Coordinates of C-alpha atoms in Angstrom, one line a residue:
M1 CA 62.6 154.7 63.0
G2 CA 61.8 154.7 59.2
V3 CA 64.0 153.5 56.4
T4 CA 64.9 156.1 53.8
L5 CA 65.2 154.5 50.4
P6 CA 67.5 155.8 47.6
P7 CA 65.8 157.3 44.5
G8 CA 64.3 154.6 42.3
A9 CA 64.8 151.8 44.9
R10 CA 61.9 149.5 45.7
P11 CA 61.0 148.9 49.4
R12 CA 61.6 145.4 50.7
I13 CA 58.4 143.6 51.6
G14 CA 57.5 144.1 55.3
V15 CA 59.7 147.0 56.1
R16 CA 58.9 150.4 57.5
T17 CA 59.2 153.1 54.9
Q18 CA 59.1 156.9 55.1
P19 CA 57.7 159.2 52.4
R20 CA 59.9 162.0 51.0
P21 CA 60.5 164.8 53.5
E22 CA 58.5 167.4 51.6
Y23 CA 55.3 165.4 52.5
G24 CA 55.9 166.0 56.2
E25 CA 54.0 162.8 57.1
D26 CA 54.5 160.2 59.8
V27 CA 56.4 157.0 59.1
T28 CA 54.4 154.4 57.3
T29 CA 54.6 150.6 57.4
L30 CA 54.4 148.5 54.3
R31 CA 53.6 144.8 54.7
T32 CA 52.3 142.0 52.5
A33 CA 50.0 139.2 53.5
H34 CA 47.8 136.5 51.9
T35 CA 44.1 137.0 52.1
S36 CA 43.9 134.1 54.5
A37 CA 46.3 135.9 56.9
L38 CA 44.2 139.1 57.1
T39 CA 41.7 139.6 59.9
P40 CA 38.1 140.4 59.2
A41 CA 38.7 143.9 60.4
E42 CA 41.6 144.4 58.0
L43 CA 39.6 143.2 55.1
R44 CA 36.7 145.5 56.1
A45 CA 39.1 148.4 56.3
A46 CA 40.5 147.6 52.8
R47 CA 37.0 147.3 51.4
T48 CA 36.0 150.6 52.9
L49 CA 39.1 152.2 51.4
M50 CA 38.0 151.1 48.0
D51 CA 34.7 152.9 48.3
A52 CA 36.4 156.1 49.5
A53 CA 39.1 156.0 46.8
F54 CA 36.8 155.2 43.9
D55 CA 34.0 157.4 45.2
G56 CA 31.6 154.5 45.5
D57 CA 32.3 153.1 42.0
F58 CA 33.8 149.8 43.3
S59 CA 31.4 146.9 43.3
D60 CA 31.4 143.8 45.4
E61 CA 32.5 141.8 42.4
D62 CA 35.4 144.2 41.9
W63 CA 36.4 143.5 45.6
E64 CA 36.0 139.7 45.1
H65 CA 38.5 139.9 42.2
G66 CA 41.1 141.2 44.5
L67 CA 40.9 138.3 47.1
G68 CA 42.7 135.0 47.2
G69 CA 46.2 136.3 46.6
L70 CA 48.8 138.6 48.2
H71 CA 47.9 142.0 49.5
A72 CA 50.2 145.0 50.0
L73 CA 49.1 147.3 52.8
V74 CA 50.5 150.7 53.9
T75 CA 49.4 151.8 57.3
D76 CA 50.3 154.9 59.4
A77 CA 51.9 154.9 62.9
A78 CA 48.5 154.4 64.4
G79 CA 47.7 151.4 62.3
A80 CA 45.2 153.1 60.0
L81 CA 45.1 151.8 56.4
L82 CA 46.4 154.4 53.9
A83 CA 46.9 152.3 50.7
H84 CA 46.2 148.8 49.4
G85 CA 46.7 146.6 46.4
S86 CA 46.6 142.9 45.7
V87 CA 47.9 140.5 43.1
V88 CA 46.0 137.3 42.3
Q89 CA 46.8 134.4 39.9
R90 CA 45.1 134.2 36.5
R91 CA 45.8 132.5 33.2
I92 CA 46.4 134.1 29.8
L93 CA 46.4 132.0 26.6
H94 CA 48.6 133.5 23.9
N95 CA 49.9 131.9 20.7
G96 CA 49.5 128.3 21.9
R97 CA 50.8 129.0 25.4
S98 CA 49.1 129.2 28.8
L99 CA 50.9 131.8 31.0
R100 CA 50.6 132.1 34.7
V101 CA 49.9 135.8 35.3
G102 CA 50.0 137.9 38.4
Y103 CA 47.0 140.2 38.0
V104 CA 47.0 143.4 40.0
E105 CA 43.7 144.4 41.6
A106 CA 42.2 146.8 44.1
V107 CA 45.0 149.4 44.1
A108 CA 43.9 152.5 46.0
V109 CA 45.1 155.2 48.3
R110 CA 43.0 157.1 50.9
P111 CA 41.9 160.3 49.2
D112 CA 43.6 162.6 51.8
R113 CA 46.9 160.8 51.3
Q114 CA 47.1 160.6 47.5
R115 CA 50.1 161.8 45.5
Q116 CA 52.5 161.2 48.4
G117 CA 54.2 158.1 47.0
L118 CA 52.0 155.5 48.8
G119 CA 50.7 154.1 45.6
G120 CA 54.3 153.6 44.4
Q121 CA 55.1 151.7 47.7
V122 CA 52.2 149.4 47.0
M123 CA 53.1 148.8 43.4
G124 CA 56.8 148.2 44.3
A125 CA 55.7 145.4 46.6
L126 CA 53.3 143.9 44.1
E127 CA 55.8 144.1 41.3
Q128 CA 58.3 142.2 43.4
V129 CA 55.7 139.4 43.9
V130 CA 55.1 139.3 40.2
D131 CA 58.8 139.1 39.4
G132 CA 59.3 136.2 41.8
A133 CA 56.2 134.1 41.2
Y134 CA 54.6 134.7 37.8
A135 CA 55.5 134.6 34.1
L136 CA 54.3 138.2 33.7
G137 CA 52.1 140.8 35.4
A138 CA 48.9 142.4 34.0
L139 CA 46.3 144.9 35.2
S140 CA 43.4 147.0 33.9
A141 CA 44.1 150.6 34.7
S142 CA 41.6 153.4 35.4
A143 CA 42.1 156.7 33.6
D144 CA 43.4 158.3 36.8
G145 CA 45.8 155.5 37.6
K146 CA 47.2 154.7 34.2
G147 CA 49.9 157.4 34.5
L148 CA 51.3 155.8 37.6
Y149 CA 51.7 152.4 36.0
L150 CA 53.2 153.7 32.8
A151 CA 55.7 155.8 34.7
R152 CA 56.8 152.6 36.5
G153 CA 57.5 150.7 33.3
W154 CA 54.2 148.9 32.7
R155 CA 53.4 148.8 28.9
T156 CA 50.2 148.8 27.0
W157 CA 49.3 145.6 25.1
Q158 CA 49.1 146.4 21.4
G159 CA 47.2 143.4 20.2
A160 CA 43.6 142.1 20.3
V161 CA 42.1 140.8 23.6
G162 CA 39.4 138.4 24.5
T163 CA 38.4 135.7 27.0
L164 CA 38.0 132.0 27.0
G165 CA 34.5 131.9 28.4
P166 CA 31.9 129.2 29.1
H167 CA 31.1 128.9 25.5
G168 CA 34.5 129.2 24.0
V169 CA 36.6 132.1 22.7
L170 CA 34.9 135.5 23.0
P171 CA 36.6 138.4 21.3
M172 CA 36.4 141.7 23.2
P173 CA 37.2 144.4 20.6
E174 CA 35.7 147.2 22.7
E175 CA 37.8 146.4 25.8
D176 CA 40.6 148.8 26.7
P177 CA 43.9 146.9 26.4
P178 CA 45.5 145.8 29.6
L179 CA 48.9 146.9 30.9
L180 CA 51.7 144.3 31.1
W181 CA 54.8 143.9 33.3
G182 CA 57.9 141.9 32.6
G183 CA 57.6 138.4 31.2
P184 CA 58.3 137.1 27.7
D185 CA 57.9 139.1 24.5
L186 CA 54.3 138.6 23.3
D187 CA 53.4 138.8 19.6
P188 CA 50.6 141.3 19.1
A189 CA 49.7 139.5 15.9
H190 CA 48.1 136.8 18.2
E191 CA 45.2 137.7 20.5
L192 CA 45.6 137.6 24.2
L193 CA 42.8 135.5 25.9
I194 CA 42.4 135.9 29.6
D195 CA 40.4 133.4 31.8
W196 CA 36.7 134.0 32.4
R197 CA 35.3 135.4 35.6
D198 CA 32.0 137.0 36.7
G199 CA 31.8 140.8 36.5
D200 CA 34.5 142.7 34.6
V201 CA 36.6 140.1 32.8
F202 CA 39.6 142.5 32.7

């Protein structure tokens, strides 16, 4: 039997949850697991979901960025994957400080189950992880997904961004600013430098 949550409440990690009655869908199960605890079949299902949700515009490098941390997965009663997201550790340099950041990646909902609250279930679990384990959260939002994050209280970084790359500091003036969650107040007068990685840095 599903657990009905009060308005605005976040689901506890690993509990069965039920979408609002107007969706008329079966009970779903939300769980979190580290990449190392997922089976090859579960990882393949999540990778396939990315292709479906992003209409093929999700590269292998994008997928690689979402591995090595904690995954939130929503499945239906038959065990089919409906929604996914992950949070991985990164470092941000800001105003002389190195901050441990929970960076949200690979958030997607199966196309036929979008706009039914499943993305919110995934984000609730990931935000709980960020709150408990990191100095702040960060993510790079797609145009379609940005509204979900802003509605949940994520805020747009107002300062300059860049990366600390193999050859030193690299400003990125054309980069869309990331969204941030919680953490200390950051001064937009000082640039935000994120750690380097292959593919999209943000």
